Short mmCIF file of C-alpha atoms and ligand atoms in Angstrom, two decimals:
data_model
loop_
_atom_site.label_atom_id
_atom_site.label_comp_id
_atom_site.label_asym_id
_atom_site.label_seq_id
_atom_site.Cartn_x
_atom_site.Cartn_y
_atom_site.Cartn_z
CA MET A 2 -14.39 13.97 23.56
CA GLY A 3 -14.66 17.10 21.06
CA ILE A 4 -16.90 16.05 18.33
CA HIS A 5 -20.38 14.96 18.14
CA LEU A 6 -22.21 12.96 15.67
CA THR A 7 -24.43 14.28 13.12
CA LYS A 8 -27.71 12.72 14.13
CA LEU A 9 -30.29 15.41 12.86
CA LEU A 10 -30.24 17.96 10.67
CA PRO A 11 -31.79 21.17 10.53
CA PRO A 12 -35.39 21.23 9.15
CA ASP A 13 -34.91 23.07 6.47
CA ALA A 14 -31.89 21.02 5.02
CA GLU A 15 -32.06 19.62 1.93
CA ARG A 16 -33.96 16.11 1.66
CA GLU A 17 -31.15 15.07 -0.47
CA ASP A 18 -28.20 15.07 2.59
CA GLN A 19 -30.91 13.58 4.76
CA THR A 20 -31.39 10.85 2.69
CA TYR A 21 -27.83 10.14 1.36
CA LEU A 22 -26.56 10.26 5.75
CA GLU A 23 -29.03 8.16 6.59
CA LYS A 24 -27.43 5.37 4.04
CA MET A 25 -23.87 6.42 4.93
CA VAL A 26 -24.98 5.63 8.78
CA ASP A 27 -26.82 2.31 7.64
CA LEU A 28 -23.33 1.46 5.54
CA LEU A 29 -20.73 2.10 8.18
CA SER A 30 -23.01 0.19 10.88
CA GLN A 31 -22.93 -2.75 8.74
CA ASP A 32 -19.78 -5.68 9.56
CA PHE A 33 -16.48 -4.73 7.77
CA ASP A 34 -13.88 -7.57 8.64
CA PHE A 35 -14.50 -9.93 5.59
CA HIS A 36 -12.38 -12.10 7.41
CA SER A 37 -13.26 -15.25 5.39
CA GLN A 38 -14.03 -13.81 2.21
CA ASP A 39 -11.34 -14.50 -0.65
CA SER A 40 -8.83 -11.00 -1.23
CA SER A 41 -7.09 -12.54 -3.46
CA TYR A 42 -9.11 -11.99 -6.87
CA ALA A 43 -8.96 -10.21 -10.57
CA SER A 44 -4.90 -8.34 -9.84
CA HIS A 45 -5.50 -7.78 -6.04
CA ASN A 46 -2.48 -9.61 -5.22
CA PHE A 47 -0.06 -8.85 -7.90
CA HIS A 48 2.22 -7.66 -5.80
CA SER A 49 2.17 -7.82 -1.55
CA PHE A 50 2.11 -4.04 -0.01
CA PRO A 51 1.59 -3.04 3.70
CA ALA A 52 -1.62 -2.05 5.28
CA LYS A 53 -4.15 -2.80 2.48
CA PHE A 54 -7.58 -2.88 3.26
CA PRO A 55 -9.55 -5.60 1.80
CA PRO A 56 -11.08 -4.58 -1.42
CA GLN A 57 -14.77 -6.12 -0.33
CA LEU A 58 -14.21 -2.85 1.51
CA PRO A 59 -14.28 -0.34 -1.25
CA HIS A 60 -16.08 -2.60 -3.51
CA LYS A 61 -19.75 -2.35 -0.54
CA LEU A 62 -18.89 1.70 -0.26
CA ILE A 63 -18.58 2.17 -4.20
CA GLN A 64 -20.97 0.04 -4.80
CA GLU A 65 -23.66 1.46 -2.48
CA LEU A 66 -22.44 5.41 -2.74
CA THR A 67 -22.09 6.37 -6.42
CA HIS A 68 -23.15 5.10 -9.74
CA SER A 69 -21.72 3.66 -13.21
CA GLY A 70 -19.33 6.39 -14.92
CA ASP A 71 -18.81 8.07 -11.27
CA ALA A 72 -15.37 9.83 -9.92
CA VAL A 73 -14.06 7.52 -7.17
CA LEU A 74 -10.96 8.99 -5.74
CA ASP A 75 -8.18 7.78 -3.88
CA PRO A 76 -5.43 10.26 -2.98
CA MET A 77 -3.26 7.83 -0.84
CA MET A 78 -3.84 4.87 -3.07
CA GLY A 79 -1.06 2.31 -1.81
CA SER A 80 -1.67 -0.63 -4.10
CA GLY A 81 -4.61 0.47 -5.50
CA THR A 82 -6.93 -1.67 -3.93
CA THR A 83 -9.19 1.08 -4.29
CA LEU A 84 -8.89 2.21 -8.00
CA LEU A 85 -9.14 -1.74 -8.98
CA GLU A 86 -12.88 -1.85 -7.48
CA ALA A 87 -13.77 1.09 -8.82
CA PHE A 88 -12.62 -0.12 -12.32
CA LEU A 89 -14.06 -3.30 -12.23
CA LEU A 90 -17.51 -1.06 -10.96
CA GLY A 91 -17.32 0.76 -14.45
CA ARG A 92 -16.55 3.70 -12.11
CA TYR A 93 -13.90 6.26 -13.10
CA GLY A 94 -10.95 5.82 -10.66
CA ILE A 95 -8.51 8.51 -9.74
CA GLY A 96 -5.54 7.73 -7.97
CA PHE A 97 -2.46 9.42 -6.16
CA ASP A 98 0.69 8.07 -4.15
CA ILE A 99 4.17 9.41 -3.84
CA ASP A 100 5.06 6.03 -3.68
CA PRO A 101 7.36 4.75 -6.60
CA LEU A 102 6.04 1.39 -6.06
CA ALA A 103 2.62 2.24 -4.87
CA PHE A 104 2.60 4.12 -8.39
CA LEU A 105 3.51 0.90 -10.52
CA LEU A 106 1.79 -1.80 -8.79
CA THR A 107 -1.94 0.26 -9.38
CA LYS A 108 -0.80 1.32 -12.94
CA THR A 109 -0.41 -2.37 -13.65
CA LYS A 110 -3.42 -3.78 -11.64
CA VAL A 111 -5.68 -1.93 -13.66
CA THR A 112 -3.92 -2.11 -16.99
CA SER A 113 -5.22 -4.91 -19.29
CA LEU A 114 -2.80 -7.11 -21.68
CA ASP A 115 -3.25 -9.85 -24.06
CA SER A 116 -1.98 -12.77 -21.62
CA ARG A 117 -0.56 -14.86 -24.61
CA GLN A 118 1.53 -12.43 -25.80
CA VAL A 119 3.16 -11.60 -22.51
CA PHE A 120 3.56 -15.18 -22.21
CA GLN A 121 5.53 -15.56 -25.24
CA VAL A 122 7.79 -12.36 -24.21
CA VAL A 123 8.13 -13.31 -20.61
CA ARG A 124 9.70 -16.43 -22.18
CA GLY A 125 12.10 -14.92 -24.31
CA ILE A 126 13.14 -12.91 -21.07
CA VAL A 127 14.23 -16.19 -18.86
CA GLU A 128 15.80 -17.49 -21.78
CA SER A 129 18.07 -14.22 -22.54
CA ALA A 130 18.81 -14.22 -19.15
CA LYS A 131 19.96 -17.49 -18.23
CA LEU A 132 22.33 -17.10 -21.70
CA ALA A 133 23.83 -14.27 -20.21
CA ILE A 134 24.96 -15.61 -17.18
CA SER A 135 26.54 -18.89 -18.49
CA GLU A 136 27.73 -17.05 -21.89
CA ASN A 137 28.22 -13.47 -20.30
CA ARG A 138 29.01 -13.89 -17.45
CA SER A 139 32.45 -11.44 -16.92
CA GLU A 140 30.30 -8.77 -18.60
CA LEU A 141 27.37 -8.86 -16.35
CA GLU A 142 29.78 -8.64 -13.14
CA LYS A 143 31.13 -5.57 -14.65
CA GLN A 144 27.82 -4.33 -14.99
CA LEU A 145 27.38 -5.18 -11.82
CA ALA A 146 30.29 -3.77 -10.23
CA ARG A 147 29.66 -0.67 -11.85
CA ARG A 148 25.69 0.37 -11.63
CA TRP A 149 25.09 2.06 -8.34
CA GLU A 150 26.85 4.13 -7.00
CA SER A 151 28.65 3.12 -3.34
CA LYS A 152 26.22 3.63 -0.95
CA THR A 153 23.73 1.35 -2.75
CA ARG A 154 26.20 -0.92 -4.38
CA ASN A 155 26.91 -1.40 -0.26
CA PHE A 156 22.74 -2.09 0.33
CA VAL A 157 22.54 -3.93 -2.43
CA GLU A 158 25.77 -6.12 -1.34
CA TYR A 159 24.89 -6.65 1.91
CA TRP A 160 20.95 -7.65 0.95
CA PHE A 161 21.84 -9.98 -1.64
CA ALA A 162 23.97 -12.68 -2.42
CA HIS A 163 26.09 -12.90 -5.33
CA GLU A 164 24.31 -15.46 -7.62
CA THR A 165 20.91 -13.86 -7.16
CA GLN A 166 22.87 -10.79 -7.61
CA MET A 167 24.09 -12.29 -11.23
CA ALA A 168 20.66 -13.39 -11.96
CA LEU A 169 18.45 -10.31 -10.85
CA LEU A 170 20.75 -7.94 -13.20
CA ALA A 171 20.18 -10.78 -16.21
CA LEU A 172 16.70 -10.36 -15.88
CA ILE A 173 16.33 -6.54 -15.40
CA ASN A 174 18.23 -5.95 -18.49
CA GLU A 175 16.29 -8.16 -20.19
CA ILE A 176 13.28 -6.94 -18.82
CA GLU A 177 14.40 -3.20 -19.45
CA GLN A 178 14.51 -3.57 -23.27
CA ILE A 179 10.87 -5.02 -23.72
CA PRO A 180 9.83 -2.71 -26.11
CA GLU A 181 5.87 -2.26 -24.83
CA GLU A 182 5.74 -0.62 -22.22
CA GLU A 183 2.52 -1.70 -20.36
CA ILE A 184 4.35 -5.35 -20.55
CA LYS A 185 7.65 -3.91 -19.48
CA ALA A 186 5.48 -2.60 -16.27
CA PHE A 187 3.62 -5.89 -15.56
CA CYS A 188 7.12 -7.77 -15.58
CA LYS A 189 8.94 -5.24 -13.28
CA LEU A 190 6.24 -5.86 -11.22
CA ALA A 191 6.47 -9.51 -10.99
CA PHE A 192 10.22 -9.09 -10.65
CA SER A 193 9.66 -6.76 -7.49
CA ALA A 194 7.04 -9.26 -5.89
CA ILE A 195 9.82 -11.86 -5.60
CA ILE A 196 12.25 -9.82 -3.55
CA ILE A 197 9.21 -7.83 -1.61
CA THR A 198 7.68 -10.65 0.52
CA LYS A 199 6.92 -10.91 3.62
CA SER A 200 9.51 -13.75 4.43
CA GLY A 201 12.11 -11.32 2.41
CA GLY A 202 11.66 -13.22 -0.93
CA LEU A 203 14.88 -13.33 -2.93
CA SER A 204 16.75 -11.24 -0.99
CA LEU A 205 18.82 -12.43 2.27
CA ALA A 206 16.18 -10.41 4.71
CA PHE A 207 14.06 -12.52 7.26
CA ASP A 208 11.22 -10.97 7.19
CA LEU A 209 10.31 -7.91 4.82
CA ALA A 210 6.43 -7.06 6.35
CA HIS A 211 6.29 -6.17 10.36
CA THR A 212 10.31 -5.17 11.99
CA ARG A 213 13.16 -3.63 10.69
CA PRO A 214 14.56 -6.34 8.39
CA HIS A 215 17.66 -8.54 9.68
CA ARG A 216 19.36 -10.30 7.69
CA ALA A 217 19.15 -14.45 7.76
CA LYS A 218 22.66 -15.65 10.08
CA VAL A 219 22.96 -18.81 7.94
CA VAL A 220 21.69 -18.91 4.38
CA PHE A 221 22.14 -21.87 1.92
CA ASP A 222 21.90 -21.77 -1.94
CA GLN A 223 19.76 -23.42 -4.27
CA ALA A 224 22.13 -26.84 -3.79
CA GLY A 225 22.12 -26.89 -0.40
CA GLN A 226 25.97 -25.37 0.19
CA ALA A 227 25.83 -22.83 3.27
CA ILE A 228 27.12 -19.97 1.78
CA ILE A 229 26.72 -17.59 5.07
CA GLY A 230 27.07 -18.69 8.41
CA SER A 231 29.25 -22.32 8.01
CA ASP A 232 30.53 -21.94 11.26
CA LEU A 233 27.39 -21.48 12.83
CA ILE A 234 25.32 -24.39 11.72
CA GLY A 235 26.32 -26.81 14.85
CA LYS A 236 25.47 -24.06 17.12
CA GLN A 237 21.52 -24.15 17.35
CA SER A 238 20.11 -25.62 19.77
CA ARG A 239 16.47 -25.15 21.36
CA ARG A 240 17.77 -22.24 23.04
CA ILE A 241 19.45 -20.38 20.58
CA LYS A 242 17.78 -20.24 17.41
CA LEU A 243 19.49 -18.65 14.33
CA LEU A 244 17.65 -17.06 11.21
CA THR A 245 17.94 -19.61 8.65
CA LYS A 246 17.29 -19.10 5.37
CA ARG A 247 17.47 -21.01 1.84
CA LEU A 248 17.62 -19.70 -1.11
CA HIS A 249 15.66 -20.01 -4.42
CA SER A 250 16.18 -19.62 -8.13
CA PRO A 251 14.77 -16.13 -9.68
CA PHE A 252 14.40 -17.56 -12.71
CA ASP A 253 11.77 -20.37 -11.36
CA GLU A 254 10.52 -17.45 -9.07
CA PHE A 255 9.42 -14.73 -11.71
CA GLU A 256 8.30 -17.17 -13.90
CA LYS A 257 5.96 -18.54 -11.24
CA ARG A 258 5.11 -15.28 -10.12
CA ILE A 259 4.50 -13.88 -13.49
CA GLN A 260 2.28 -17.32 -14.58
CA GLN A 261 0.35 -16.35 -10.90
CA ASN A 262 -0.22 -12.84 -11.98
CA LEU A 263 -1.30 -13.43 -15.80
CA LYS A 264 -4.26 -15.36 -14.36
CA GLY A 265 -5.18 -11.92 -12.56
CA LEU A 266 -4.98 -9.84 -15.26
CA PRO A 267 -7.99 -7.30 -15.87
CA LYS A 268 -9.20 -8.56 -19.68
CA LYS A 269 -8.97 -7.02 -22.34
CA MET A 270 -12.31 -6.20 -23.97
CA SER A 271 -12.57 -8.43 -27.03
CA ASP A 272 -11.83 -11.63 -24.45
CA ARG A 273 -14.36 -10.37 -22.07
CA ILE A 274 -16.79 -10.18 -24.69
CA GLN A 275 -16.75 -14.26 -25.81
CA PRO A 276 -17.84 -15.66 -22.56
CA TYR A 277 -20.57 -13.13 -23.28
CA LEU A 278 -21.45 -13.80 -26.64
CA THR A 279 -21.87 -17.59 -26.09
CA GLY A 280 -24.26 -16.86 -22.41
CA LEU A 281 -21.39 -18.47 -19.96
CA PHE A 282 -21.75 -14.89 -17.98
CA GLU A 283 -23.66 -11.44 -17.21
CA PRO A 284 -22.18 -8.42 -18.66
CA GLU A 285 -19.68 -6.62 -16.82
CA PRO A 286 -19.92 -3.12 -16.65
CA ASP A 287 -17.60 -0.92 -19.34
CA ARG A 288 -14.83 -0.24 -17.67
CA ILE A 289 -13.43 3.23 -17.43
CA PRO A 290 -9.29 4.06 -17.92
CA PRO A 291 -8.60 5.58 -14.31
CA ARG A 292 -6.19 8.21 -13.76
CA ILE A 293 -3.29 7.29 -11.59
CA SER A 294 -0.59 9.66 -10.98
CA PHE A 295 2.32 10.92 -8.67
CA GLY A 296 0.60 13.07 -5.98
CA ASP A 297 0.88 14.75 -2.16
CA ALA A 298 -2.69 14.06 -1.19
CA GLN A 299 -1.92 17.84 0.64
CA ALA A 300 -1.56 19.24 -2.78
CA LEU A 301 -4.11 17.62 -4.66
CA PRO A 302 -4.42 18.88 -8.89
CA ILE A 303 -7.83 18.04 -9.01
CA ASP A 304 -10.88 20.79 -9.96
CA ASP A 305 -12.86 21.81 -6.56
CA SER A 306 -16.42 19.57 -6.43
CA SER A 307 -15.27 17.14 -8.77
CA ILE A 308 -15.48 14.17 -7.16
CA ASP A 309 -18.51 11.44 -6.14
CA LEU A 310 -16.49 9.61 -3.37
CA ILE A 311 -13.22 9.31 -1.75
CA VAL A 312 -12.33 5.93 0.19
CA THR A 313 -8.65 6.20 1.34
CA SER A 314 -6.67 4.84 4.08
CA PRO A 315 -3.66 7.33 5.55
CA PRO A 316 -0.93 6.05 6.77
CA TYR A 317 -0.42 5.36 10.86
CA ALA A 318 1.32 8.33 12.57
CA SER A 319 5.06 7.92 14.01
CA ASN A 320 6.22 6.03 10.59
CA ALA A 321 4.71 2.79 12.23
CA ILE A 322 4.69 1.19 8.65
CA ASP A 323 7.61 2.10 6.78
CA TYR A 324 6.94 1.44 3.75
CA MET A 325 10.37 2.62 2.14
CA ARG A 326 12.37 0.41 4.34
CA ALA A 327 10.53 -2.62 2.33
CA HIS A 328 10.42 -0.95 -0.52
CA LYS A 329 13.97 0.16 -1.45
CA PHE A 330 14.60 -4.09 -1.48
CA SER A 331 13.07 -4.04 -5.18
CA LEU A 332 13.76 -0.32 -6.12
CA VAL A 333 17.25 -0.25 -5.75
CA TRP A 334 17.06 -2.43 -8.49
CA LEU A 335 14.65 -0.69 -10.35
CA GLY A 336 16.96 2.46 -10.79
CA TYR A 337 16.43 3.58 -7.72
CA ALA A 338 19.16 4.64 -5.04
CA ILE A 339 19.45 5.01 -1.90
CA ASP A 340 19.81 8.39 -0.74
CA GLY A 341 16.87 9.70 -2.75
CA LEU A 342 14.89 7.01 -1.45
CA GLY A 343 15.83 8.14 1.95
CA GLU A 344 14.75 11.82 1.05
CA LYS A 345 11.56 10.58 -0.78
CA ARG A 346 10.46 8.84 2.74
CA LYS A 347 10.94 12.04 4.64
CA GLU A 348 7.67 13.50 2.15
CA TYR A 349 5.87 10.16 3.36
CA ILE A 350 2.57 11.30 5.67
CA GLY A 351 3.59 10.11 9.43
CA GLY A 352 7.43 10.55 9.07
CA GLU A 353 9.10 11.27 12.34
CA SER A 354 11.15 14.69 10.95
CA THR A 355 9.79 17.75 11.95
CA THR A 356 12.74 20.19 11.23
CA ASP A 357 11.31 22.99 9.18
CA PHE A 358 7.97 21.45 9.14
CA VAL A 359 4.77 24.01 9.26
CA PHE A 360 1.94 22.91 11.77
CA GLU A 361 -1.46 23.93 11.21
CA ALA A 362 -3.38 25.11 14.03
CA LEU A 363 -5.33 22.05 16.05
CA PRO A 364 -8.79 21.81 17.43
CA GLU A 365 -9.67 21.50 21.29
CA HIS A 366 -9.97 17.59 21.49
CA THR A 367 -7.04 17.07 19.12
CA SER A 368 -4.19 19.99 20.85
CA ILE A 369 -5.68 17.83 24.39
CA ILE A 370 -4.44 14.68 23.10
CA VAL A 371 -1.32 16.53 21.50
CA ALA A 372 -0.44 18.31 25.22
CA ASP A 373 -0.80 15.07 26.76
CA ILE A 374 1.70 13.30 24.50
CA THR A 375 3.90 15.91 25.60
CA LYS A 376 4.14 15.59 28.99
CA ARG A 377 5.11 12.02 28.25
CA ASP A 378 7.83 12.87 25.43
CA GLU A 379 8.13 16.27 23.78
CA LYS A 380 9.75 14.51 20.73
CA LYS A 381 6.95 12.29 20.09
CA ALA A 382 4.44 15.24 20.59
CA ARG A 383 6.36 17.14 17.71
CA VAL A 384 6.11 14.18 15.86
CA LEU A 385 2.25 13.78 16.28
CA ARG A 386 1.20 17.75 15.72
CA ARG A 387 3.14 16.97 12.32
CA TYR A 388 0.49 13.91 11.58
CA TYR A 389 -2.58 15.94 12.13
CA SER A 390 -1.42 18.68 10.77
CA GLU A 391 -0.67 16.87 7.53
CA ARG A 392 -3.81 14.98 8.03
CA THR A 393 -5.50 18.60 8.43
CA ARG A 394 -4.53 19.74 4.80
CA THR A 395 -5.17 16.19 3.62
CA LEU A 396 -8.79 16.57 4.71
CA ARG A 397 -9.31 19.85 3.75
CA GLU A 398 -8.22 19.04 0.33
CA MET A 399 -10.83 15.97 0.52
CA PHE A 400 -13.37 18.91 1.32
CA ARG A 401 -12.37 21.00 -1.62
CA VAL A 402 -12.56 18.41 -4.41
CA LEU A 403 -15.87 16.07 -3.66
CA LYS A 404 -18.84 17.46 -5.09
CA PRO A 405 -21.60 19.06 -2.26
CA GLY A 406 -23.77 15.87 -0.82
CA LYS A 407 -21.03 13.55 -1.38
CA ALA A 408 -18.73 11.72 1.40
CA ALA A 409 -15.52 10.73 1.99
CA ILE A 410 -14.86 7.49 3.90
CA ILE A 411 -11.62 7.11 5.50
CA VAL A 412 -10.24 4.06 7.54
CA VAL A 413 -7.28 4.94 10.17
CA GLY A 414 -5.54 2.59 12.98
CA SER A 415 -4.91 4.23 16.04
CA SER A 416 -1.20 4.58 17.43
CA ILE A 417 0.13 4.34 20.25
CA MET A 418 2.62 6.73 21.74
CA ARG A 419 4.55 6.02 25.19
CA GLY A 420 1.71 4.36 26.31
CA LYS A 421 -1.24 6.56 25.32
CA ASP A 422 -3.79 5.84 22.65
CA THR A 423 -3.34 8.97 19.98
CA GLU A 424 -7.47 8.74 19.68
CA THR A 425 -6.65 8.80 15.37
CA GLN A 426 -10.66 8.54 14.38
CA ILE A 427 -11.64 11.32 17.56
CA CYS A 428 -8.97 13.33 16.71
CA LEU A 429 -9.70 12.96 12.44
CA ALA A 430 -13.26 13.48 13.10
CA GLU A 431 -12.97 16.91 15.08
CA ILE A 432 -10.74 18.05 12.28
CA GLY A 433 -13.00 17.42 9.40
CA GLN A 434 -15.81 19.54 11.39
CA THR A 435 -13.89 22.03 11.68
CA ILE A 436 -13.19 22.37 8.19
CA GLY A 437 -16.79 21.72 7.16
CA PHE A 438 -17.48 18.17 6.98
CA GLN A 439 -19.92 16.85 8.99
CA VAL A 440 -19.80 13.16 10.64
CA PRO A 441 -22.58 11.21 10.66
CA LYS A 442 -20.85 7.65 11.81
CA ILE A 443 -17.94 5.99 13.23
CA GLY A 444 -17.52 2.15 12.79
CA VAL A 445 -15.34 0.01 13.22
CA ARG A 446 -13.51 -3.17 12.02
CA ASN A 447 -11.17 -5.65 13.34
CA LEU A 448 -8.04 -6.72 12.43
CA ASP A 449 -7.11 -10.02 10.68
CA ARG A 450 -3.21 -9.54 11.36
CA ASN A 451 -2.65 -13.09 9.98
CA ARG A 452 -3.93 -11.41 6.42
CA ARG A 453 -2.82 -8.02 6.49
CA MET A 454 1.12 -6.56 6.87
CA MET A 455 0.68 -4.49 9.93
CA PRO A 456 2.61 -2.55 12.30
CA ALA A 457 4.89 -4.88 14.42
CA GLY A 458 3.13 -7.99 16.68
CA THR A 459 2.24 -7.20 19.95
CA HIS A 460 2.68 -4.94 23.06
CA PRO A 461 2.87 -6.95 26.53
CA ASP A 462 3.22 -3.60 28.16
CA LEU A 463 -0.10 -2.39 27.39
CA ASP A 464 -2.88 -2.54 28.73
CA SER A 465 -5.83 -4.82 27.21
CA GLN A 466 -8.09 -1.96 25.92
CA ILE A 467 -4.84 -0.60 24.28
CA GLN A 468 -4.28 -3.72 23.13
CA LYS A 469 -7.93 -4.24 21.33
CA ARG A 470 -7.58 -0.90 20.21
CA MET A 471 -4.31 -1.95 18.12
CA HIS A 472 -6.28 -4.97 16.67
CA GLU A 473 -9.02 -2.56 15.53
CA GLU A 474 -9.64 0.12 12.43
CA HIS A 475 -12.09 3.10 12.65
CA ILE A 476 -14.16 3.59 9.24
CA ILE A 477 -14.86 7.17 9.27
CA GLY A 478 -17.54 8.54 7.58
CA PHE A 479 -16.90 12.33 6.48
CA TYR A 480 -20.39 14.11 4.96
CA LYS A 481 -19.78 17.62 2.32
CA PRO A 482 -23.37 19.23 3.15
CA CYS A 483 -25.27 20.42 0.08
CA ALA A 484 -25.76 23.80 1.62
C1 SAM B 18 -2.48 2.83 4.44
S1 SAM B 18 -1.33 2.85 2.64
C2 SAM B 18 -2.79 2.70 1.89
C3 SAM B 18 -2.92 1.44 1.57
C4 SAM B 18 -4.14 1.39 0.42
N1 SAM B 18 -5.47 1.59 1.12
C5 SAM B 18 -4.32 -0.13 -0.42
O1 SAM B 18 -5.67 -0.84 0.15
O2 SAM B 18 -3.16 -1.05 -0.55
C6 SAM B 18 -1.17 4.46 2.90
C7 SAM B 18 -0.51 4.92 1.45
O3 SAM B 18 -0.21 6.69 1.47
C8 SAM B 18 1.10 7.06 1.01
N2 SAM B 18 1.25 8.27 1.51
C9 SAM B 18 1.82 8.79 2.10
N3 SAM B 18 2.09 9.94 2.29
C10 SAM B 18 1.59 10.82 1.27
C11 SAM B 18 1.51 11.95 0.00
N4 SAM B 18 1.79 12.80 1.14
N5 SAM B 18 0.75 12.04 -0.37
C12 SAM B 18 -0.34 10.43 -1.50
N6 SAM B 18 0.39 9.46 -0.50
C13 SAM B 18 1.26 9.40 0.32
C14 SAM B 18 1.86 5.95 1.18
O4 SAM B 18 3.15 5.61 0.19
C15 SAM B 18 1.33 4.52 1.26
O5 SAM B 18 0.55 3.76 -0.12
#
């Protein structure tokens, strides 16, 4: 094994280093499963997102390793779990992601709004959208025909029933006209949330969580009429199961989602002070608006030595979770074209293309793992080399922006390539040590597969050791020493 966990520091090491390292070891030795705990509080459940971690995980780390007002960074923020927890705990959150939905989602989750005002606006939207369908149908049909270039149009046509398209267009037309940017973003997110659900939401897709989406073979409209696959209906049997789906009303789903999200909205200061004044609740910490931006974790626009804690979880290797595969189902409605999204997909860490990619030199153990995969599959090995090169750049950036004496906590899952465990936690720890980090502890947590959208199901062909690994994640503690 190419890493050694930092146990003892040289006698002349700063006392500060020792105390902080001991705290990290103690913390990362604790239970991080949180399976029986509620993860849906505040705005955490505004929208589904693959491989998000339970909010209790960043909560515990932020609470133990930072103070009020400290800067907490997640350079691959995803659905913004770290950012929201930092916000709720009165820390200054800083977040980046290259994914458009991650940006919209995180921004909305930490924006306080007046729920009565939002509710009024939304009521108007749904009424106007319904009216547009009943009174301006032919105009909407024309708009639908010219809204996208042919590739995006074909995508929408394949994945959405015509009446659903009409209702979604009527809704998004109204949402785009909302003058208040923050309410508009809140509504766009609810709109997206009713399309991207595990069961494919309003689309014709059957599963948008685990696998490549499949279109339902038999589809019933809201009135119970078969609009796709009516000829197949009698052909189901115990042996032949057809993917069958019943469509819901986009208007009802949108209203329901808005109501649900309104309950989790961060309260405005005036609303939060009231229960405190009446003695009902403890005062909450002062909240600092976070800084949320589009950005690449491999080149962060952040000053050197300015961050107090990093809590993040990077993508898996080899596109094991393909974020764009599900996200494009709503992003096409929010103004993105399929070709542009395809280009963006190539930029994600863990992507599969290695053409023109500039590789980094990798340390000993990591190189052995890559060499081992090369014997099995050269192409896969290049993808893994790309992944560890990208992870080298992100770790280098994390080291640069962290204050000395502070930590980056990274949650990673391993990947299996050609039947071999890529030992991600060992390789990342080794890469981190080469950069200058100390690694005092690698914790383990067991995944709750019912809750988290994770890479595709079971692999019956893999031995039980590897099966077990696929159900675990590692929590690596990286420490930037003071001296
Ligand atoms: C596992 S998810 C993070 C989930 C997050 N911890 C949560 O709780 O929602 C990984 C994220 O990394 C993002 N990502 C991929 N490549 C990136 C890059 N080059 N820079 C920044 N973010 C990137 C993906 O878009 C995805 O949102």
